[in-house]
Short mmCIF file of C-alpha atoms in Angstrom, two decimals:
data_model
loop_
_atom_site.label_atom_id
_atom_site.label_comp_id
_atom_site.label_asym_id
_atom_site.label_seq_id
_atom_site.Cartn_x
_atom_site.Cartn_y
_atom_site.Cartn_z
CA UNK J 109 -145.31 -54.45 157.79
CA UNK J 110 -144.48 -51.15 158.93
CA UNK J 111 -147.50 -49.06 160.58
CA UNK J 112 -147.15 -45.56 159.01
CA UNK J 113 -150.91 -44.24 158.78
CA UNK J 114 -150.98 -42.74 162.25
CA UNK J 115 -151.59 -39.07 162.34
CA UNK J 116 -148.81 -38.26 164.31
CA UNK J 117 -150.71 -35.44 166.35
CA UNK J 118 -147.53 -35.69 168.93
CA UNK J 119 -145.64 -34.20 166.34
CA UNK J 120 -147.62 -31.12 165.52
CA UNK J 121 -147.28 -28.39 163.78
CA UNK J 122 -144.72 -30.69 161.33
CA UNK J 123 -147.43 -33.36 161.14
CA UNK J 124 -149.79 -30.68 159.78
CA UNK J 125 -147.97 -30.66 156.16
CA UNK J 126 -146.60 -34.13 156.07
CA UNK J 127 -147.17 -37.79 157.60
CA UNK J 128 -145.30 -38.61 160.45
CA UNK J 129 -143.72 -41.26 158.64
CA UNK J 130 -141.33 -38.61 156.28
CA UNK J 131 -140.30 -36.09 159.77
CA UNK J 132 -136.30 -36.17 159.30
CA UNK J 133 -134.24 -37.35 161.94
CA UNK J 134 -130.56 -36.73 160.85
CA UNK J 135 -131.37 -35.59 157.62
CA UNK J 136 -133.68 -38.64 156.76
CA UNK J 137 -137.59 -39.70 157.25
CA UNK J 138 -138.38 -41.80 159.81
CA UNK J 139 -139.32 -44.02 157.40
CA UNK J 140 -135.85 -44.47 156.04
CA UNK J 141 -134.47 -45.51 159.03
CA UNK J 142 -136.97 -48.43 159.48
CA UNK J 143 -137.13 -50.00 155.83
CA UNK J 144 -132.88 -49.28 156.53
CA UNK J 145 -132.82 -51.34 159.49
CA UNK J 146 -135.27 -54.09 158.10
CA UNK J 147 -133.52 -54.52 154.74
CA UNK J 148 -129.92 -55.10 156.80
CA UNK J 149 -132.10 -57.61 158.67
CA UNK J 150 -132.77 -59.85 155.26
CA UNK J 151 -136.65 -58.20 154.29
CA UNK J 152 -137.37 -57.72 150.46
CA UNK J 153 -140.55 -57.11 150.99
CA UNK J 154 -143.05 -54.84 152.64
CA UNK J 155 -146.40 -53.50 153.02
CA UNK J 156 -146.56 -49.99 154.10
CA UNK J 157 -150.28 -48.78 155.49
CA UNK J 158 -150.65 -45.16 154.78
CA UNK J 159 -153.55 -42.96 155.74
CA UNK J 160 -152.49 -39.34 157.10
CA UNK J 161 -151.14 -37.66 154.04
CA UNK J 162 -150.80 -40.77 152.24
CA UNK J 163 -149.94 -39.33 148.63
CA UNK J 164 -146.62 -38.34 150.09
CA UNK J 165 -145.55 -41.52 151.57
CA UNK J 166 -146.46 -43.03 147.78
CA UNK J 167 -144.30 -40.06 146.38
CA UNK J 168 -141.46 -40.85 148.41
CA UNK J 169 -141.10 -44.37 147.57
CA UNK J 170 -141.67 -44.09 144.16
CA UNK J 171 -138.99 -41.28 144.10
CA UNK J 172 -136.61 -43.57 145.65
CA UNK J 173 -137.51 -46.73 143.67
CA UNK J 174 -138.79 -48.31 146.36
CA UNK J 175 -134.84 -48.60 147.60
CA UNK J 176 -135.03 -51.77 145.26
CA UNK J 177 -137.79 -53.18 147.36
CA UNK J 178 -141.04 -54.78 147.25
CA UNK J 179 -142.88 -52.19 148.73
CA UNK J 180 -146.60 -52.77 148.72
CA UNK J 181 -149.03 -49.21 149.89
CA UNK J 182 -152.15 -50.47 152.09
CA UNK J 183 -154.48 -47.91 151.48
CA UNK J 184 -156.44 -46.99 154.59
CA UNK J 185 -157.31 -43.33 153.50
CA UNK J 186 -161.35 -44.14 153.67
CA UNK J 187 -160.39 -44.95 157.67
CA UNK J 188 -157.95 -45.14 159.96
CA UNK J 189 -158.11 -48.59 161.18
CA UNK J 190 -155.32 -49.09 164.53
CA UNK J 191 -152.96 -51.62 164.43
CA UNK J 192 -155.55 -54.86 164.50
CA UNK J 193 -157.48 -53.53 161.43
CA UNK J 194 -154.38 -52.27 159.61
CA UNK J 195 -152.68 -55.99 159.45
CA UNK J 196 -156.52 -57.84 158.66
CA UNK J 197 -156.98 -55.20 155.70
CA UNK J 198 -153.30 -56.45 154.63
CA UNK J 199 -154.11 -59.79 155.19
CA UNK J 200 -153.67 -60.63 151.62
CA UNK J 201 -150.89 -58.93 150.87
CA UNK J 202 -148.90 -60.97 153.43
CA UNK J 203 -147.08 -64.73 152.06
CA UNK J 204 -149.54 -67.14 153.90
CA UNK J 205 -146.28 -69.17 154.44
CA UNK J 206 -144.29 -66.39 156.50
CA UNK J 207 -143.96 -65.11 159.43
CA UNK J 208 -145.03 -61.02 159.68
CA UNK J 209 -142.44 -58.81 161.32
CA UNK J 210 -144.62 -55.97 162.14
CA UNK J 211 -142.79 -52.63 163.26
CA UNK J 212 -143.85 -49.16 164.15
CA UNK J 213 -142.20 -46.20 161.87
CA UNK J 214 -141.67 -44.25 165.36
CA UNK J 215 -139.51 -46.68 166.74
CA UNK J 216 -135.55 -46.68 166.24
CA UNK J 217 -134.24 -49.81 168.49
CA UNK J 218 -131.14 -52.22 168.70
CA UNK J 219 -133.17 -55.11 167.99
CA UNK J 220 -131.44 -57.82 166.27
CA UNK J 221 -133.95 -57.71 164.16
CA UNK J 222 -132.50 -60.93 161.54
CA UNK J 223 -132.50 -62.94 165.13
CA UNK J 224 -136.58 -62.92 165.71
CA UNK J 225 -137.81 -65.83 164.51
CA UNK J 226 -141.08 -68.07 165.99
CA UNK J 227 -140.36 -71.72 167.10
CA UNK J 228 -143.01 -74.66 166.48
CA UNK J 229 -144.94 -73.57 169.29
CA UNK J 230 -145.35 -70.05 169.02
CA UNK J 231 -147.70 -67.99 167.08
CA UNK J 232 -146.31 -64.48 167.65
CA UNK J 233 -143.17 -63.14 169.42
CA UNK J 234 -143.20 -60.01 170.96
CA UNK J 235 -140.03 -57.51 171.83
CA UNK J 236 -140.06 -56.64 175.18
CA UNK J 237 -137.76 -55.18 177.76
CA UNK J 238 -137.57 -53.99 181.56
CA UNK J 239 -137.63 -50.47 180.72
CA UNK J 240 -139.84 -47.78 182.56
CA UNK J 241 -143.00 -46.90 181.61
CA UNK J 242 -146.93 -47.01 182.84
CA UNK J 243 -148.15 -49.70 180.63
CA UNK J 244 -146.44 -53.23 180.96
CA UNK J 245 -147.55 -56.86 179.12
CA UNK J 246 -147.71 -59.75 181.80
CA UNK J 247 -145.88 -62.98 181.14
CA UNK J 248 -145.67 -66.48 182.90
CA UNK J 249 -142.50 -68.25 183.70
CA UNK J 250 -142.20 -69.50 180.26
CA UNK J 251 -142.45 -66.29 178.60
CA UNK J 252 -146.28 -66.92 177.60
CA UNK J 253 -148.19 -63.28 177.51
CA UNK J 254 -151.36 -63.58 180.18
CA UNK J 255 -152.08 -60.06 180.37
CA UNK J 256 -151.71 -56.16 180.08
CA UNK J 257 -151.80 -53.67 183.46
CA UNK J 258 -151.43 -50.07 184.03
CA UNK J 259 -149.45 -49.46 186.99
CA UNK J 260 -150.79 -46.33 187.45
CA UNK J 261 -154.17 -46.41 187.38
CA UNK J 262 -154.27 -50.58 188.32
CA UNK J 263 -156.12 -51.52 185.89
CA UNK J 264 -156.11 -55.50 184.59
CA UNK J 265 -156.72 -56.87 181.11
CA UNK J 266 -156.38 -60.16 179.99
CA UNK J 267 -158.59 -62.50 177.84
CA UNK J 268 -162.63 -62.39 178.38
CA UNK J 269 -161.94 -66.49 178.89
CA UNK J 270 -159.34 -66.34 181.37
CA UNK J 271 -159.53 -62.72 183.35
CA UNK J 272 -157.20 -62.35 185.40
CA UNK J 273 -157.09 -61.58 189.40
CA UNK J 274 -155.18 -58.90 190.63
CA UNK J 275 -153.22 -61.51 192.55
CA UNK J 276 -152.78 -63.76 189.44
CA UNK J 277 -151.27 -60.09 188.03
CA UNK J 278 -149.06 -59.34 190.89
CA UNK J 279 -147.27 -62.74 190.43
CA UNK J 280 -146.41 -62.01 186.84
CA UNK J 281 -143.98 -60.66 185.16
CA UNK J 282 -144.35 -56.93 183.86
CA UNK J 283 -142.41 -55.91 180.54
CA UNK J 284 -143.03 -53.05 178.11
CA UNK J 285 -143.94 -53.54 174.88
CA UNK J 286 -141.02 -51.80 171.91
CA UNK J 287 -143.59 -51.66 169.32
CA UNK J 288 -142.18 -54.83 167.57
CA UNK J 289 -143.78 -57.91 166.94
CA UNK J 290 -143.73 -61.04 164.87
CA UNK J 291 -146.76 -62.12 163.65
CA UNK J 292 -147.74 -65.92 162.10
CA UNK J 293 -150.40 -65.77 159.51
CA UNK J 294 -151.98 -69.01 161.26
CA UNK J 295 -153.65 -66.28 163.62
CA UNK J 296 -154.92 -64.21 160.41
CA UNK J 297 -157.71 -66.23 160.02
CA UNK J 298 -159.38 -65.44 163.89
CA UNK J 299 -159.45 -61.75 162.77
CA UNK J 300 -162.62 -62.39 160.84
CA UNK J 301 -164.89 -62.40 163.40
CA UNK J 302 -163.56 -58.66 164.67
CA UNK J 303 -164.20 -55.29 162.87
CA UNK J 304 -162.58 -53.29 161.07
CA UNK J 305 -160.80 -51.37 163.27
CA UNK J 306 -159.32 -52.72 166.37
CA UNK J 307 -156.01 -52.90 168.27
CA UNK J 308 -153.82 -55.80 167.79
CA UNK J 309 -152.71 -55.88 171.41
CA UNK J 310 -156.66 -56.71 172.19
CA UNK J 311 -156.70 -58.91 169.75
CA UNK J 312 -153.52 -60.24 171.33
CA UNK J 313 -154.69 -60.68 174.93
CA UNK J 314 -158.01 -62.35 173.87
CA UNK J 315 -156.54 -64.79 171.69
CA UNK J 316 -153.66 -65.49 174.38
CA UNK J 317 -155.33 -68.15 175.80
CA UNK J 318 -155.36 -70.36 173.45
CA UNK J 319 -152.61 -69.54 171.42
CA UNK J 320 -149.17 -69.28 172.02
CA UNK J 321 -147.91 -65.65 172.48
CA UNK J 322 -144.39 -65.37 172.97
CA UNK J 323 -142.24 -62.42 174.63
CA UNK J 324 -138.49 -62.37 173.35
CA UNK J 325 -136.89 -60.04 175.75
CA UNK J 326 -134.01 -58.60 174.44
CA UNK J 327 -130.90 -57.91 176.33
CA UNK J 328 -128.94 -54.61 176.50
CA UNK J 329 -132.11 -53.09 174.15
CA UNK J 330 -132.21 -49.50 173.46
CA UNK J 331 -135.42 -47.94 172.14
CA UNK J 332 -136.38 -44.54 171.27
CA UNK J 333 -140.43 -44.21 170.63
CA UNK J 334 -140.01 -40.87 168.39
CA UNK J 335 -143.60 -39.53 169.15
CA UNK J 336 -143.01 -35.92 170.23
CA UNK J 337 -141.20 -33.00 169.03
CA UNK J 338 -138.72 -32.19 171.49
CA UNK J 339 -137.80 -36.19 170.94
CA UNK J 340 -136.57 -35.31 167.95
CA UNK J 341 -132.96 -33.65 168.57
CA UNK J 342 -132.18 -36.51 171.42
CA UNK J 343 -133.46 -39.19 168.26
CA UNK J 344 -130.85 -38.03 165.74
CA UNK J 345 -128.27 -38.39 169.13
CA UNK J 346 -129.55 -42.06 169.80
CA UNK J 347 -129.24 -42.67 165.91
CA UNK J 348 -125.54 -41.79 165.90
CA UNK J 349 -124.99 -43.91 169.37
CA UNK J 350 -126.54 -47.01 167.60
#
């Protein structure tokens, strides 16, 4: 699943006549790039949520055949509904017997991408790296998320069963979060009791608990979040480095 229906307001004035997801970046959408990288890595098929400026996003791929894809539009143009609500209103669009590699149209990356995969244990696997940023996920020795923290403002969040201290925190690990995820549809099912619209990373850190959440850090990673326009010139240079 790729999340596309964001408004992009980082990107304004060029998200104010078209979706984030079709800004160029070396002469293609940001769009391409993903379903490129994706389809190298073995997907045939995808669901696409569109919201801001949807029609275009359906224009595109239709123009373009889909790239020979099964490309499935969720329609969230009644309301935006964040990453949680975006993959529950897909729910049925997903194969109940696969794994869902879920992947942000913003992000271009290194991930190996064909080498994510979930082992017996896990029920999702997220990418995560030591870069630098303000917002890191908190893992265990074994790699099991426990948490979320802000360095900058301190603040703690972890699952309403099994809060966390900030000395529990402190003796974590801290990652950041690329944006990438792999999802198993066994946890589908324990979105019905949330709304509509809700992140999946707090539907992530209640349900961590329980359930097996995974991070996969990946070595030598290089990640460019393309949220803002003077990102845009450096992105077509990363592109090219890839």
């Amino acid at each position: 699943m790729i999340f596309a229906a964001g408004l992009g307001t980082r990107l304004k004035p060029l998200t104010d006549t078209m979706p984030k997801a079709l800004v160029r970046v070396g002469g293609e959408p940001l769009l391409y790039h993903v379903i490129m990288r994706l389809k190298t890595a073995g997907v045939e098929r995808f669901v696409v949520n569109v919201h801001h400026f949807a029609e275009q996003i359906a224009s595109y791929l239709e123009a373009n055949g889909n790239f020979g894809l099964d490309i499935r539009l969720s329609d969230e143009r009644g309301c935006l509904l964040d990453t949680g609500g975006g993959i529950k209103k897909a729910a049925a669009m997903f194969d109940a017997d696969s794994p869902i590699l879920i992947h942000n149209v913003d992000i271009l990356s290194n991930v190996p991408l064909e080498a994510l995969a979930l082992d017996g244990e896990s029920d999702a696997l997220l990418v995560v790296s030591e870069r630098s940023t303000k917002r890191y996920l908190l893992f265990d020795d074994t790699m099991r998320l426990r948490g979320w923290t802000n360095i900058e403002t301190g603040e703690i969040r972890s699952s309403s069963r099994a809060p966390l201290s900030k000395e529990d925190a402190g003796s974590l690990r801290k990652l950041a979060f690329s944006g990438i995820h792999l999802l198993s549809p066994r946890l589908l099912p324990l979105m019905d009791t949330w709304g509509d619209c809700f992140p999946i990373m707090d539907f992530y850190l209640e349900v961590c608990v329980d359930k097996r959440l995974t991070g996969y850090e990946a070595k030598g990673l290089r990640l460019m979040d393309v949220g803002k326009l003077d990102t845009l010139e450096q992105a077509e240079q990363f592109l090219n480095a890839l």
